[in-house]
Short mmCIF file of C-alpha atoms in Angstrom, two decimals:
data_model
loop_
_atom_site.label_atom_id
_atom_site.label_comp_id
_atom_site.label_asym_id
_atom_site.label_seq_id
_atom_site.Cartn_x
_atom_site.Cartn_y
_atom_site.Cartn_z
CA MET A 1 128.61 71.66 77.64
CA SER A 2 130.32 70.55 74.36
CA TRP A 3 128.10 73.02 72.27
CA HIS A 4 126.25 76.31 72.76
CA ALA A 5 123.21 77.67 71.15
CA ASP A 6 123.79 79.79 67.89
CA ASP A 7 123.87 83.58 68.38
CA GLY A 8 121.05 83.71 65.52
CA ASP A 9 118.88 81.19 67.25
CA LEU A 10 119.24 82.95 70.27
CA ARG A 11 118.37 86.31 68.70
CA GLU A 12 114.94 84.49 67.07
CA TYR A 13 114.26 83.00 70.43
CA ALA A 14 114.17 86.44 72.18
CA ASP A 15 111.91 87.91 69.35
CA GLY A 16 109.60 84.76 69.58
CA ALA A 17 110.57 83.68 66.00
CA LEU A 18 112.21 80.69 66.65
CA THR A 19 110.41 77.54 65.51
CA ALA A 20 110.28 73.66 66.37
CA PRO A 21 112.35 71.60 66.47
CA ARG A 22 115.23 74.25 66.91
CA LEU A 23 112.83 75.87 69.51
CA TRP A 24 112.74 72.68 71.52
CA SER A 25 116.33 72.25 71.38
CA VAL A 26 117.37 76.02 72.45
CA GLU A 27 114.80 75.76 75.24
CA THR A 28 116.48 72.57 76.79
CA HIS A 29 119.73 73.80 76.44
CA LEU A 30 119.09 77.21 78.22
CA ALA A 31 117.82 75.06 81.06
CA ALA A 32 121.11 73.95 81.82
CA CYS A 33 123.50 76.43 80.40
CA ALA A 34 124.16 79.83 82.41
CA ASP A 35 126.48 81.07 79.50
CA CYS A 36 123.58 80.79 77.28
CA ARG A 37 121.23 82.42 79.29
CA ALA A 38 123.70 85.41 79.63
CA ALA A 39 124.02 85.60 75.84
CA LEU A 40 120.18 85.44 75.83
CA ALA A 41 119.92 88.34 77.99
CA ALA A 42 122.04 90.71 75.59
CA HIS A 43 118.92 90.14 72.89
CA VAL A 44 116.13 91.13 75.45
CA PRO A 45 115.66 95.00 76.02
CA PRO A 46 115.83 95.82 79.59
CA ALA A 47 112.25 97.20 79.72
CA ASP A 48 111.03 93.92 78.32
CA THR A 49 112.93 92.05 81.07
CA ASP A 50 111.52 94.57 83.77
CA ALA A 51 108.01 93.98 82.57
CA GLY A 52 108.37 90.21 82.81
CA TRP A 53 109.66 90.51 86.39
CA ALA A 54 106.63 92.82 87.35
CA ARG A 55 104.15 90.33 85.94
CA LEU A 56 105.77 87.31 87.60
CA ASP A 57 105.67 89.33 90.88
CA ALA A 58 101.94 90.27 90.39
CA GLU A 59 101.09 86.64 89.70
CA LEU A 60 102.98 85.49 92.71
CA ASP A 61 101.42 88.03 94.99
CA ALA A 62 97.74 87.55 93.44
CA PRO A 63 95.48 85.60 95.77
CA ARG A 64 94.69 81.99 94.78
CA PRO A 65 91.02 81.74 93.47
CA GLY A 66 88.90 79.83 95.91
CA PHE A 67 86.64 77.11 95.06
CA ALA A 68 83.63 79.04 94.03
CA GLU A 69 85.75 81.40 92.01
CA SER A 70 87.50 78.78 90.35
CA LEU A 71 84.09 76.82 89.43
CA LEU A 72 82.44 80.04 87.95
CA ILE A 73 85.85 80.72 85.62
CA ARG A 74 85.58 77.10 84.51
CA VAL A 75 82.12 77.64 83.39
CA GLY A 76 82.96 80.56 81.31
CA VAL A 77 82.38 83.54 83.84
CA ALA A 78 84.85 86.23 83.17
CA ASP A 79 87.76 86.61 85.81
CA HIS A 80 86.59 89.94 87.26
CA THR A 81 83.01 89.13 87.45
CA ALA A 82 83.94 85.78 89.27
CA ARG A 83 85.84 87.73 91.72
CA LEU A 84 83.06 89.97 92.47
CA LEU A 85 80.75 87.05 92.77
CA ALA A 86 83.03 85.01 94.91
CA ALA A 87 83.51 88.04 97.25
CA THR A 88 79.54 88.53 97.72
CA PRO A 89 78.77 88.12 101.47
CA VAL A 90 75.88 85.71 100.81
CA LEU A 91 78.34 82.97 99.80
CA ARG A 92 80.24 82.90 102.94
CA ARG A 93 79.39 79.89 105.10
CA SER A 94 78.21 82.32 108.03
CA TRP A 95 75.34 83.41 105.81
CA LEU A 96 74.56 80.20 104.15
CA GLY A 97 74.54 78.55 107.69
CA ALA A 98 71.98 81.13 108.93
CA VAL A 99 69.87 80.75 105.89
CA ALA A 100 69.88 76.99 106.21
CA LEU A 101 69.14 77.28 110.06
CA THR A 102 66.13 79.44 109.09
CA LEU A 103 64.70 77.19 106.39
CA LEU A 104 65.25 74.04 108.98
CA LEU A 105 63.04 75.85 111.38
CA ALA A 106 60.47 76.86 108.90
CA VAL A 107 60.37 73.19 107.68
CA GLY A 108 60.11 71.89 111.14
CA VAL A 109 57.15 74.14 111.84
CA GLY A 110 55.58 73.09 108.28
CA LEU A 111 55.77 69.49 109.22
CA VAL A 112 54.23 69.91 112.57
CA ALA A 113 51.51 72.50 111.66
CA SER A 114 51.40 74.21 108.25
CA PRO A 115 53.71 75.39 105.46
CA LEU A 116 53.00 79.10 106.35
CA MET A 117 56.15 79.67 108.13
CA LEU A 118 58.32 78.48 105.15
CA LEU A 119 56.14 80.36 102.61
CA ALA A 120 56.29 83.47 104.71
CA THR A 121 59.95 83.23 105.42
CA ALA A 122 61.51 82.00 102.07
CA PRO A 123 60.75 85.30 99.97
CA LEU A 124 62.52 87.55 102.75
CA LEU A 125 65.64 85.89 102.25
CA PRO A 126 66.95 87.24 99.02
CA LEU A 127 65.48 90.48 100.09
CA ALA A 128 67.90 90.28 103.02
CA GLY A 129 70.51 88.84 101.09
CA VAL A 130 70.66 91.92 98.60
CA ALA A 131 70.78 94.48 101.66
CA VAL A 132 73.91 92.33 103.03
CA SER A 133 75.50 92.21 99.88
CA PHE A 134 75.51 95.82 98.93
CA GLY A 135 74.65 97.73 102.15
CA PRO A 136 77.49 99.84 103.92
CA GLY A 137 78.19 98.50 107.12
CA LEU A 138 76.98 95.29 106.37
CA ASP A 139 79.25 94.34 103.33
CA PRO A 140 82.92 94.33 104.43
CA THR A 141 84.12 95.08 100.77
CA HIS A 142 81.65 97.79 100.22
CA GLU A 143 84.18 100.52 99.92
CA MET A 144 85.93 98.62 97.34
CA ALA A 145 82.88 97.78 95.48
CA VAL A 146 81.55 101.48 95.18
CA VAL A 147 84.95 102.56 93.80
CA ALA A 148 85.30 99.85 91.30
CA PRO A 149 85.43 100.84 87.88
CA MET A 150 82.33 99.39 86.94
CA HIS A 151 78.71 100.75 86.67
CA THR A 152 77.14 100.33 90.06
CA PHE A 153 73.79 98.75 88.58
CA ARG A 154 75.87 96.12 86.95
CA LEU A 155 77.57 95.31 90.29
CA LEU A 156 74.20 95.29 91.98
CA MET A 157 72.77 92.97 89.41
CA VAL A 158 75.82 90.65 89.65
CA ARG A 159 75.44 90.29 93.37
CA THR A 160 71.40 89.93 92.96
CA VAL A 161 72.27 86.99 90.80
CA ALA A 162 74.41 85.33 93.43
CA VAL A 163 71.71 85.91 96.21
CA LEU A 164 68.85 84.72 94.28
CA SER A 165 70.69 81.53 92.94
CA THR A 166 71.81 80.50 96.56
CA THR A 167 68.65 81.38 98.49
CA THR A 168 66.46 79.99 95.42
CA VAL A 169 68.18 76.59 95.63
CA LEU A 170 68.03 76.34 99.45
CA SER A 171 64.55 77.24 99.70
CA GLY A 172 63.70 74.77 96.85
CA LEU A 173 65.47 72.04 98.81
CA ALA A 174 63.47 72.91 102.02
CA SER A 175 60.34 72.82 99.98
CA LEU A 176 61.09 69.24 98.76
CA ALA A 177 60.87 68.36 102.69
CA LEU A 178 57.05 69.01 102.55
CA PRO A 179 55.86 66.82 99.75
CA SER A 180 52.42 66.40 101.26
CA PHE A 181 51.91 70.03 100.27
CA GLY A 182 52.54 69.35 96.60
CA LEU A 183 52.87 72.59 94.48
CA ALA A 184 51.70 74.75 97.20
CA ALA A 185 55.11 74.40 99.00
CA LEU A 186 56.41 76.48 96.21
CA GLY A 187 54.16 79.33 96.86
CA TRP A 188 57.12 81.53 98.08
CA LEU A 189 58.70 81.76 94.84
CA LEU A 190 56.73 84.51 92.92
CA PRO A 191 56.52 86.58 96.14
CA ALA A 192 60.21 86.02 96.30
CA LEU A 193 60.76 87.39 93.05
CA ALA A 194 58.33 90.37 93.65
CA LEU A 195 59.79 91.27 96.82
CA THR A 196 63.26 91.30 95.44
CA ALA A 197 62.37 93.29 92.30
CA THR A 198 60.40 95.94 94.50
CA GLY A 199 63.50 96.24 96.84
CA LEU A 200 65.86 96.65 94.08
CA ALA A 201 63.65 99.24 92.45
CA LEU A 202 63.25 101.15 95.68
CA THR A 203 66.89 100.92 96.32
CA ALA A 204 67.64 103.56 93.70
CA ARG A 205 65.70 106.00 96.07
CA LEU A 206 66.03 104.99 99.37
CA GLY A 207 69.38 103.06 99.36
CA PRO A 208 70.32 99.33 99.77
CA VAL A 209 69.44 99.13 103.49
CA LEU A 210 66.30 100.84 103.94
CA ALA A 211 64.46 99.80 100.90
CA PRO A 212 64.63 96.00 101.60
CA ALA A 213 63.82 96.87 105.36
CA LEU A 214 60.66 98.67 104.26
CA VAL A 215 59.66 96.07 101.65
CA GLY A 216 60.29 93.11 104.21
CA ALA A 217 58.33 94.84 106.76
CA GLY A 218 55.48 95.52 104.48
CA TRP A 219 55.30 91.60 103.45
CA THR A 220 55.20 90.66 107.13
CA ALA A 221 52.48 92.81 107.88
CA LEU A 222 50.55 91.44 104.77
CA VAL A 223 51.19 87.97 105.83
CA VAL A 224 50.12 88.66 109.23
CA LEU A 225 46.96 90.65 108.48
CA SER A 226 45.97 88.21 105.94
CA ARG A 227 46.44 85.29 108.54
CA LEU A 228 44.22 87.13 111.02
CA LEU A 229 41.35 88.21 108.40
CA ALA A 230 40.99 84.91 106.65
CA SER A 231 40.43 81.29 108.09
CA GLY A 232 41.93 79.64 104.97
CA THR A 233 45.03 80.20 102.99
CA PRO A 234 46.49 83.67 103.47
CA LEU A 235 45.92 86.13 100.37
CA PRO A 236 49.47 86.21 99.01
CA PHE A 237 49.44 82.35 98.54
CA THR A 238 46.02 82.24 96.84
CA ALA A 239 45.84 82.12 92.91
CA GLU A 240 45.04 85.82 93.06
CA GLY A 241 47.76 86.69 95.16
CA GLN A 242 50.32 84.63 92.94
CA GLY A 243 49.05 86.45 90.01
CA ALA A 244 49.47 89.95 91.93
CA ALA A 245 53.04 88.95 92.74
CA ALA A 246 53.75 88.08 89.27
CA ALA A 247 52.38 91.55 88.11
CA ILE A 248 54.33 93.32 90.80
CA ALA A 249 57.49 91.60 89.91
CA THR A 250 57.04 92.42 86.32
CA VAL A 251 56.14 96.18 87.10
CA ALA A 252 59.13 96.49 89.70
CA THR A 253 61.57 95.07 86.98
CA ALA A 254 60.47 97.64 84.63
CA LEU A 255 60.89 100.29 87.17
CA LEU A 256 64.12 99.10 88.08
CA ILE A 257 65.62 99.07 84.44
CA ALA A 258 64.08 102.51 83.93
CA ALA A 259 66.04 103.89 87.13
CA ARG A 260 69.23 102.04 86.40
CA ASP A 261 71.16 105.26 85.80
CA ARG A 262 70.36 106.42 89.12
CA PHE A 263 72.57 103.95 90.59
CA ASP A 264 75.63 105.82 89.44
CA SER A 265 74.54 109.32 90.42
CA GLY A 266 76.28 108.70 93.62
CA ARG A 267 73.34 109.30 95.98
CA GLN A 268 73.78 105.88 97.54
CA LEU A 269 77.33 106.57 98.56
CA GLY A 270 78.66 108.13 101.55
CA PRO A 271 80.11 111.61 100.67
CA SER A 272 83.64 110.66 101.31
CA LEU A 273 83.28 107.74 98.77
CA ARG A 274 81.45 109.96 95.91
CA PRO A 275 84.74 111.52 94.54
CA LEU A 276 86.46 108.07 94.33
CA HIS A 277 83.37 106.54 92.94
CA PHE A 278 83.10 109.33 90.04
CA ALA A 279 86.75 109.01 89.39
CA ALA A 280 86.72 105.21 89.01
CA ARG A 281 83.62 105.47 86.81
CA ARG A 282 85.75 107.66 84.42
CA LEU A 283 88.17 105.07 84.17
CA SER A 284 85.65 102.36 83.04
#
């Protein structure tokens, strides 16, 4: 090297005060000159150096975001929210494959006989998705989720959005395979919203597994009884039934919002997780 960076320039560079074009010259020189890099280290406090290495280690050790997480971040979703959404079990290929297979079976029955199979099955999918996404024993990330420094209600809503988004899109695509039934093929939409809202409202009292199970059983019984007692369209898919579903969805949503604080009471957690949950909540 025929020249070395000026000590004053190195000091300003360390302080972040060096401006272009000297900044460009010094950075280019530092890449090739070990003596100047050693001289620069004298102007950097050891604590800052250690902190820089720690940030570098954390960045290198951090898992690379997957396709779904990267896409969410790109459209403006916060990093931590995108990570929670990407970790939702219903976004895994196994779950999506099971949902797609179920809908294909329902569409096949609809093409051969009637769309009742699709209309009765589609509302149950988001309900099952909520249970899988937040139920102990079903969600492999459940323990990490309940002790995360985030309100449980917000976490539940984030994952519910993921469930509704995926199942609604897939069910909507399945409905397009039944064009001869027109808008009647979308008769599952309002019941799906009603069942999901009701299941969530009951989750505050009954837990994330029992509540969807009871709501799903009630829906199945209603569809079967309506089919047995009526010769025409089952009650849930008539105009009156659709209106009732919309009303139930509205009331259940209001009850869910009113009970949002119950989700952070620790009643839905196992005894061994409650202390960790409350400690994490105090940090939020």
